[in-house]
Coordinates of N, CA, C and O in Angstrom, one line a residue:
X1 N 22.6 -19.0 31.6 CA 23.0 -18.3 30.3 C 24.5 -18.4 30.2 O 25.2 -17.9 31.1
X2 N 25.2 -18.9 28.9 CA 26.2 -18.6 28.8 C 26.5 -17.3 28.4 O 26.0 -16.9 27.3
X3 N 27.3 -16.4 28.9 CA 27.5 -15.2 28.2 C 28.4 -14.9 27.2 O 28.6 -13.8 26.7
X4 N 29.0 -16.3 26.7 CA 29.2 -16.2 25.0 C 28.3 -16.1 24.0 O 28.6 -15.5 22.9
X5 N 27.0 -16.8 24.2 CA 26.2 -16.2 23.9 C 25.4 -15.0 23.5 O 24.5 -14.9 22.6
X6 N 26.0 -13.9 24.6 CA 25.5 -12.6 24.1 C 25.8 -11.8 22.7 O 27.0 -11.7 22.4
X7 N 24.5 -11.3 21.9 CA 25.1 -10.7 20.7 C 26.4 -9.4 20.7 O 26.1 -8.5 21.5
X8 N 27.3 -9.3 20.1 CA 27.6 -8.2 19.7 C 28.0 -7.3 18.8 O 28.7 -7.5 17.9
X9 N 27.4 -5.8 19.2 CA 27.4 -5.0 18.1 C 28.1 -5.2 17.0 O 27.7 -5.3 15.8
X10 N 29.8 -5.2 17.5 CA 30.8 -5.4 16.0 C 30.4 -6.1 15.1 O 30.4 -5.8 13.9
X11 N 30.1 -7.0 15.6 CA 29.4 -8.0 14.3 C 28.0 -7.5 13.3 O 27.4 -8.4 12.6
X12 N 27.8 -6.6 13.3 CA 26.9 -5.6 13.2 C 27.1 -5.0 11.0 O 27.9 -4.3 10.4
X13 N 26.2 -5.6 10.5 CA 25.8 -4.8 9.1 C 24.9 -4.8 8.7 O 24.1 -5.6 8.8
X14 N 24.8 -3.4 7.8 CA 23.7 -2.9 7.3 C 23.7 -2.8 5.8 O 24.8 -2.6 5.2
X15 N 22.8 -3.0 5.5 CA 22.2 -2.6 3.7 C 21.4 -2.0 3.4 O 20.4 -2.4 4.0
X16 N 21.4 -0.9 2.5 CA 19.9 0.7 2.2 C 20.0 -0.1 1.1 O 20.9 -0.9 0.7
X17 N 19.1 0.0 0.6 CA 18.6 -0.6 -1.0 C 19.2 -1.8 -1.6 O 19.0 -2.1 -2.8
X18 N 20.0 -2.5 -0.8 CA 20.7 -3.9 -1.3 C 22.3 -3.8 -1.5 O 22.9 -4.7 -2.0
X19 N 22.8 -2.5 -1.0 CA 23.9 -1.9 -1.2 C 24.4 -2.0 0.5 O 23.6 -1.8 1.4
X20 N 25.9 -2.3 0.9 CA 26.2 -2.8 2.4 C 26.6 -1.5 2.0 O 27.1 -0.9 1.0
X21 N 26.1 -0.8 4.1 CA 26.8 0.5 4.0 C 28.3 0.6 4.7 O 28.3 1.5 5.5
X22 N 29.3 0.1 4.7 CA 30.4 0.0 5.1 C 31.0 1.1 6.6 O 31.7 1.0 7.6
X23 N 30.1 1.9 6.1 CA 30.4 2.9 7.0 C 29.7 3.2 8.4 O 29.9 4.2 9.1
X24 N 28.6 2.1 8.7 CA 27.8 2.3 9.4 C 28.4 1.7 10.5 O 28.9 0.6 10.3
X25 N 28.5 2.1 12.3 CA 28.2 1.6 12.6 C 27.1 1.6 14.0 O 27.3 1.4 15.2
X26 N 26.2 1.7 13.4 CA 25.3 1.3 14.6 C 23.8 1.7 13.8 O 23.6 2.7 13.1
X27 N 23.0 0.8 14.1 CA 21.8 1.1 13.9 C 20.8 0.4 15.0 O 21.0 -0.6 15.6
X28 N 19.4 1.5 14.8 CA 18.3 1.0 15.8 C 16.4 1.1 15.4 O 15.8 2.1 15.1
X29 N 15.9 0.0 15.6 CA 15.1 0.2 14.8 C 13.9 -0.2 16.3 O 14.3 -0.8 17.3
X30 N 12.7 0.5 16.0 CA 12.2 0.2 17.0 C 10.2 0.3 16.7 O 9.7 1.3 16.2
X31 N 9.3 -0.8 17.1 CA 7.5 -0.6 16.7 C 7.4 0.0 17.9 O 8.2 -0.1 18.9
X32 N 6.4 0.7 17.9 CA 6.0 1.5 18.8 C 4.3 1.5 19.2 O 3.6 2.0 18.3
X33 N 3.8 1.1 20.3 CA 2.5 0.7 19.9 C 2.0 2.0 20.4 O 2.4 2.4 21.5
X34 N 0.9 2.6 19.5 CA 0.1 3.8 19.4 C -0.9 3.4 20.5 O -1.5 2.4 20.1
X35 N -1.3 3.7 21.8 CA -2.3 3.5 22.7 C -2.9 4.5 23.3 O -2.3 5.5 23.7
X36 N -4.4 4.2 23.5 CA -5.5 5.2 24.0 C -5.7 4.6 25.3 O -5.6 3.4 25.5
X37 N -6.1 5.6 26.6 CA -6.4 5.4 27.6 C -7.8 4.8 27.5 O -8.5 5.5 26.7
X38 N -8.6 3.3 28.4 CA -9.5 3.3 28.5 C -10.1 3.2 29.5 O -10.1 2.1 30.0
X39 N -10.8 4.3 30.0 CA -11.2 3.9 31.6 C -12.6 2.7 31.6 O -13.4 2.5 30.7
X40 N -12.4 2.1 32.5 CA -13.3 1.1 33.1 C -14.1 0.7 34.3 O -13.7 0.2 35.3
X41 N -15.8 1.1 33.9 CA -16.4 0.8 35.7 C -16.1 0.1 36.4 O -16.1 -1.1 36.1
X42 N -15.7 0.5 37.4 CA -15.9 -0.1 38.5 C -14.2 -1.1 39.0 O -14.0 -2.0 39.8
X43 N -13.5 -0.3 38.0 CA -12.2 -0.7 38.3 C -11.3 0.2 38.2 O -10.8 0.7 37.2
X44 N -10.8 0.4 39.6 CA -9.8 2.0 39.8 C -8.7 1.9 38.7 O -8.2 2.9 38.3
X45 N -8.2 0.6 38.2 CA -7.1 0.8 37.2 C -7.6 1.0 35.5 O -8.7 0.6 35.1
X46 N -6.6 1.9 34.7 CA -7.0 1.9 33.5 C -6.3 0.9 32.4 O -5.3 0.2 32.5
X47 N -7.2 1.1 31.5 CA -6.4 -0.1 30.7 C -6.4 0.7 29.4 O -7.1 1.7 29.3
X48 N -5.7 0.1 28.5 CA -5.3 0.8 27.2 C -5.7 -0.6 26.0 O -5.9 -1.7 26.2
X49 N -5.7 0.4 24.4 CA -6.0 -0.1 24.1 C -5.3 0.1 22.8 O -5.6 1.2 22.2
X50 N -4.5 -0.7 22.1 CA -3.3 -0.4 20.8 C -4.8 -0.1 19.4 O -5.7 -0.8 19.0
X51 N -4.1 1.1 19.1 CA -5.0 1.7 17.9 C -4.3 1.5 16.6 O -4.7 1.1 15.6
X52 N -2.5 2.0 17.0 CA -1.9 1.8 15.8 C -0.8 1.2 16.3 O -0.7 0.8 17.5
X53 N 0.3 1.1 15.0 CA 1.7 1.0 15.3 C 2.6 1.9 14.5 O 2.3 2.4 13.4
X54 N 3.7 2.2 15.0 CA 4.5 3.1 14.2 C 6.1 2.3 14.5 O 6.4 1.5 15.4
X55 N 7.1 2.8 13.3 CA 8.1 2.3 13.2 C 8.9 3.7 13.2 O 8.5 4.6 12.5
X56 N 10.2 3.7 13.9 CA 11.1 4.7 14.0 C 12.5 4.0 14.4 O 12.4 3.1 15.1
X57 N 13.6 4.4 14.0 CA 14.6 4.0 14.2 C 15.9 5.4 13.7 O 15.6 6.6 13.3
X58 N 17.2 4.8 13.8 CA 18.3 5.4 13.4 C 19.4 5.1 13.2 O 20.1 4.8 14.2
X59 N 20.1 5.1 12.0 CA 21.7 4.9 11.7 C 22.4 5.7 11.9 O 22.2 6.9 11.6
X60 N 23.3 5.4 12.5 CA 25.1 5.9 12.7 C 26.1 5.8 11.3 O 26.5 4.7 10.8
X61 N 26.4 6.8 11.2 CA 27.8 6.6 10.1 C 28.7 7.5 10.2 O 28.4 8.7 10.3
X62 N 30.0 6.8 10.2 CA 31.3 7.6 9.9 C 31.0 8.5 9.1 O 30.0 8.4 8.5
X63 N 31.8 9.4 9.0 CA 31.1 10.5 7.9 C 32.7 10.3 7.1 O 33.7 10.7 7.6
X64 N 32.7 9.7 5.6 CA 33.3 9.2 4.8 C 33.3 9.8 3.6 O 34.2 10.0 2.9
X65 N 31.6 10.1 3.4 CA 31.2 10.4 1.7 C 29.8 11.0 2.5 O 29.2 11.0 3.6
X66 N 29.8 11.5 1.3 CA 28.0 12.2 0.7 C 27.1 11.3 0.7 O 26.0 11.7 0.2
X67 N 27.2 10.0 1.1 CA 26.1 9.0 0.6 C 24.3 9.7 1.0 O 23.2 9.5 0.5
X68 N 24.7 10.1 1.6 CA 23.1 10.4 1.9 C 22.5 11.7 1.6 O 21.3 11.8 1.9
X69 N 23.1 12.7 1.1 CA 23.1 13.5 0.4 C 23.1 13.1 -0.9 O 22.9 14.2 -1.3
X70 N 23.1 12.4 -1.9 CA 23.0 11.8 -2.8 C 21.9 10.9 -2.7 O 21.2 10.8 -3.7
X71 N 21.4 10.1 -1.7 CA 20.1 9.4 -1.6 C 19.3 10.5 -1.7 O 18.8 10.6 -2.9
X72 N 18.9 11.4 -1.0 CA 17.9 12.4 -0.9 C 17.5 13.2 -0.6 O 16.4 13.4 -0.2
X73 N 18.9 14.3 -0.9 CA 18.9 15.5 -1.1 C 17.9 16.3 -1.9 O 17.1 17.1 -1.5
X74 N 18.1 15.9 -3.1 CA 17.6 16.6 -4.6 C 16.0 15.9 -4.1 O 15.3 16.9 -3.8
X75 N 15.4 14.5 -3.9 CA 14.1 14.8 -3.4 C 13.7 15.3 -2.9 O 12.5 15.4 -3.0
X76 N 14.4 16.1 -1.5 CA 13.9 16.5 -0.5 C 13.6 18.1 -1.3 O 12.5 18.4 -1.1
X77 N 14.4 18.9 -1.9 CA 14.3 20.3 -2.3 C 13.3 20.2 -3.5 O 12.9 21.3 -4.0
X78 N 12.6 18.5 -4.1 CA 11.6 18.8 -4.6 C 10.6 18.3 -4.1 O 9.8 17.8 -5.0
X79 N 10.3 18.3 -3.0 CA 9.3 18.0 -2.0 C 8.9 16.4 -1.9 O 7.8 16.0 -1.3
X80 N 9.8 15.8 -2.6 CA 9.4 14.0 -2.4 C 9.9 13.8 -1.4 O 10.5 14.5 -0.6
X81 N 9.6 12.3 -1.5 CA 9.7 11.4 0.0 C 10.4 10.0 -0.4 O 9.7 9.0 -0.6
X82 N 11.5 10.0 -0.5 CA 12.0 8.9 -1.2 C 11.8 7.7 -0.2 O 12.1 7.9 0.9
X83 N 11.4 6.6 -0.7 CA 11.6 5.1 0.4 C 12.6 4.0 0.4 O 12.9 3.7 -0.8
X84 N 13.3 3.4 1.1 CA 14.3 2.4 0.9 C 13.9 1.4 2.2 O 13.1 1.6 3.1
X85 N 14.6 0.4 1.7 CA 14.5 -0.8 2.5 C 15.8 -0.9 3.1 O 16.8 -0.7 2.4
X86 N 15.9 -1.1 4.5 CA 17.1 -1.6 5.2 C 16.9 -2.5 5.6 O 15.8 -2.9 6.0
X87 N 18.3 -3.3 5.6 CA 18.2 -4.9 6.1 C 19.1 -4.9 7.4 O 20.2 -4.5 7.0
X88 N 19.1 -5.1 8.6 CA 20.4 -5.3 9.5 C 20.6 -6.7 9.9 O 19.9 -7.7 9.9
X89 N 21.8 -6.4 10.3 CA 22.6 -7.9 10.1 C 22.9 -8.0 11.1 O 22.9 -6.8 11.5
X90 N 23.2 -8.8 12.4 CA 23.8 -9.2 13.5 C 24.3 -10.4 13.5 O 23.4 -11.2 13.7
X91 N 25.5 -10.9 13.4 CA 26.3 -12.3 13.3 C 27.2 -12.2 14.3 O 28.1 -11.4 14.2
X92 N 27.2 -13.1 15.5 CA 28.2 -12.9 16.3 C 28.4 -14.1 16.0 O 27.4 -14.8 15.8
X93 N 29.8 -14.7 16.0 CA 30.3 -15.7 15.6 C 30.2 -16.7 17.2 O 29.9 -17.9 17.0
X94 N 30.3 -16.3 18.1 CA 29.7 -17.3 19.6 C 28.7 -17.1 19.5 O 28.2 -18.0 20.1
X95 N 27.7 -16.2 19.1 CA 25.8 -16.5 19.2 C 25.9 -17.6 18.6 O 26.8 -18.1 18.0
X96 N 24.2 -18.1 18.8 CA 23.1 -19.4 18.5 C 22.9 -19.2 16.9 O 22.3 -20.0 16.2
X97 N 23.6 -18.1 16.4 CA 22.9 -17.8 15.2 C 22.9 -16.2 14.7 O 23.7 -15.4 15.1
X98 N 21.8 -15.7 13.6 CA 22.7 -14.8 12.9 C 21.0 -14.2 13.1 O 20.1 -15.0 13.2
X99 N 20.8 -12.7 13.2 CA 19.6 -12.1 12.9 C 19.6 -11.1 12.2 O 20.4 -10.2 12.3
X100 N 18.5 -11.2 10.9 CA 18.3 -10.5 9.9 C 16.9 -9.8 10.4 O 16.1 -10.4 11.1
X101 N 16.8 -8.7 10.0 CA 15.6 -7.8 10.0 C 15.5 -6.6 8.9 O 16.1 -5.6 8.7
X102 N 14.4 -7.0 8.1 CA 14.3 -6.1 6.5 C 13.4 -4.7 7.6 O 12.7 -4.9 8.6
X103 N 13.7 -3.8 7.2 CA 12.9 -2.7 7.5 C 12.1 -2.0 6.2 O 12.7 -1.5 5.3
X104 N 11.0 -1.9 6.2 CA 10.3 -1.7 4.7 C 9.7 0.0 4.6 O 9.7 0.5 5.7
X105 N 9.4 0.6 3.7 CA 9.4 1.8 3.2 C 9.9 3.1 4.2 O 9.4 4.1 4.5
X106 N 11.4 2.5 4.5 CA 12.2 3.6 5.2 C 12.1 4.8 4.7 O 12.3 4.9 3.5
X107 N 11.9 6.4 5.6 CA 11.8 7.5 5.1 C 13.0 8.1 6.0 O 13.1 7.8 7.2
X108 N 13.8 8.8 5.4 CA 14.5 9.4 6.4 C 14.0 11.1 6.7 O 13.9 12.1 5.9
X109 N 13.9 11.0 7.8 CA 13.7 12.4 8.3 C 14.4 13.3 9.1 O 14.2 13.7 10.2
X110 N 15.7 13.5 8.1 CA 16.4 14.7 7.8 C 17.7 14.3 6.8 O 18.0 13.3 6.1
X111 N 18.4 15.5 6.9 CA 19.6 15.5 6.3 C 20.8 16.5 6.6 O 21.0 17.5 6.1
X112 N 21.3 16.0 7.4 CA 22.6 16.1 7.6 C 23.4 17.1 6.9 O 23.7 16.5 5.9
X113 N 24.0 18.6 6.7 CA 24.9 18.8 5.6 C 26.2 19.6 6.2 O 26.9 20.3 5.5
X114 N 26.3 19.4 7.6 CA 27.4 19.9 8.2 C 27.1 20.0 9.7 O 26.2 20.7 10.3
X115 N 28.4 18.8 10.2 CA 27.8 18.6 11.8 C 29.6 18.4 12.0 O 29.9 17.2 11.8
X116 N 30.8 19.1 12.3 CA 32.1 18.3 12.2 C 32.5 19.8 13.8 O 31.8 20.6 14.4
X117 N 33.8 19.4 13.8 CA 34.5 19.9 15.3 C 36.1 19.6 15.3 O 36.4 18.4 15.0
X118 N 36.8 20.3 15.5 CA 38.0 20.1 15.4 C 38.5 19.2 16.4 O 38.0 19.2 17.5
X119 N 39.7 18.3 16.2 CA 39.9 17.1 16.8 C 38.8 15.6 16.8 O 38.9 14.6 17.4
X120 N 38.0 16.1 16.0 CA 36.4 14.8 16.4 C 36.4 13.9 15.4 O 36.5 14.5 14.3
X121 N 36.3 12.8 15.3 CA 36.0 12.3 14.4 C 34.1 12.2 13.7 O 33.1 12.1 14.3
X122 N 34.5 12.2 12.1 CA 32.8 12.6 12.1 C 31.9 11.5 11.9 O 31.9 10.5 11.1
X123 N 31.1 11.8 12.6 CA 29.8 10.9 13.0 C 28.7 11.6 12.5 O 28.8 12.8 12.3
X124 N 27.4 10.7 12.3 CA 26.4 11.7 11.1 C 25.3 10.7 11.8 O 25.5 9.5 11.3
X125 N 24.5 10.6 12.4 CA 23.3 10.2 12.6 C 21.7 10.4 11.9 O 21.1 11.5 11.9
X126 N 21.2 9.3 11.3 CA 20.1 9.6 10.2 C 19.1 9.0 11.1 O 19.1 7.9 11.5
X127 N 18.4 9.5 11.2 CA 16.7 9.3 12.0 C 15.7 9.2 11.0 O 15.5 10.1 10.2
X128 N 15.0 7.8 11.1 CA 14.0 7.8 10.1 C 12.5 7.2 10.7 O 12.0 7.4 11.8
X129 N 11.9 6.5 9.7 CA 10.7 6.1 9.8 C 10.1 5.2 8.9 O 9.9 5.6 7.7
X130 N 9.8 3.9 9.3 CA 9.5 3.0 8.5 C 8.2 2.4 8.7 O 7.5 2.6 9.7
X131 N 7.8 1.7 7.4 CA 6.0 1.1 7.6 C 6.2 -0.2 7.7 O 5.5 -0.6 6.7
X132 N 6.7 -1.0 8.2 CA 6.8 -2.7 8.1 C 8.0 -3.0 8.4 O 9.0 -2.3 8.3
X133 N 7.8 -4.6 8.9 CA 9.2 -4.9 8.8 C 9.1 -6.8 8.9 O 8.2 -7.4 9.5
X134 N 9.9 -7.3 8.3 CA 9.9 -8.6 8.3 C 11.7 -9.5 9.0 O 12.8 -9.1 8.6
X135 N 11.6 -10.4 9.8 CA 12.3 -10.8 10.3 C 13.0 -11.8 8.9 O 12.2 -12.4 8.1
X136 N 14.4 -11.8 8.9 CA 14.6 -13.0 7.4 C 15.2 -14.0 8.0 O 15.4 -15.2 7.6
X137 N 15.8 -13.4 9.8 CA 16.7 -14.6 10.1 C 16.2 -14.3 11.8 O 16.3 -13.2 12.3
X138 N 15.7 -15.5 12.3 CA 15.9 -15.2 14.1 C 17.4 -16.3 14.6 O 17.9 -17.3 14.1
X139 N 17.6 -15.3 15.8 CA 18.2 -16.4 16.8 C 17.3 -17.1 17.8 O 16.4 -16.7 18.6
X140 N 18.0 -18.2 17.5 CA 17.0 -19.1 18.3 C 18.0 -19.9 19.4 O 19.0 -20.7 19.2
X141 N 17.3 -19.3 20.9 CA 18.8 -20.4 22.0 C 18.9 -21.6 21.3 O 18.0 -22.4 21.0
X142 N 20.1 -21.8 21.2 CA 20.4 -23.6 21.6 C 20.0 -24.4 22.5 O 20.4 -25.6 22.3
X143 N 19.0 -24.0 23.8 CA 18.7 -24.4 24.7 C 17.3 -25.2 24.5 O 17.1 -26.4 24.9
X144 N 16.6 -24.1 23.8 CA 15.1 -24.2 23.4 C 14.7 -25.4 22.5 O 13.5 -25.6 22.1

């Protein structure tokens, strides 16, 4: 492995609805496979068996602006559930290449409206939940 090759973060951008969030930096998106225990005669080990999948993840942002308080504040106090697409970006200029990943009917589950500390700089972490996701760009080694 060369380890110029390894991705990193800095090179790192995000987009909520086709809009770059400038302020972000870090996000994490993650499937999660839903599994039931299945026991089996005559074999002391158990095995499992994927029922569903779930998508959960989370953005980091400077805390700059209201942006997200303005996405879905006012739905939330009227009991909707607003959805958005996020796109993340990873471009490291020594990687094999660039990776895109759309995240599809993002919900975020919560809102933020006062988290700050004297001396701190402000950080605002949004935890969400998504139903799909499609890759737009892989990295692929140069080796392969």
């Amino acid at each position: 492995m060369d380890e110029r090759r390894v991705m990193n973060g800095t090179w790192g951008q995000l987009w909520l609805d086709g809009e770059l969030v400038t302020e972000c930096y870090g996000c994490q998106a993650k499937v999660t496979a839903n599994k039931e225990t299945v026991a089996m005669c005559g074999n002391i080990w158990t095995g499992s068996k994927v029922k569903s999948v779930s998508g959960t993840g989370s953005v980091r942002l400077r805390k700059v602006s209201s942006r997200m308080g303005k996405l879905v504040a006012d739905a939330m106090r009227e009991g909707r559930d607003p959805h958005f697409t996020i796109i993340s970006k990873l471009d490291d200029p020594d990687a094999f290449g660039a990776e895109r990943v759309a995240l599809k009917s993002v919900s975020f589950d919560d809102l933020t409206l006062a988290d700050w500390e004297a001396d701190t700089l402000g950080n605002v972490e949004c935890p969400f939940t998504f139903r799909g996701f499609e890759y737009l760009d892989m990295v692929v080694d140069g080796d392969a």
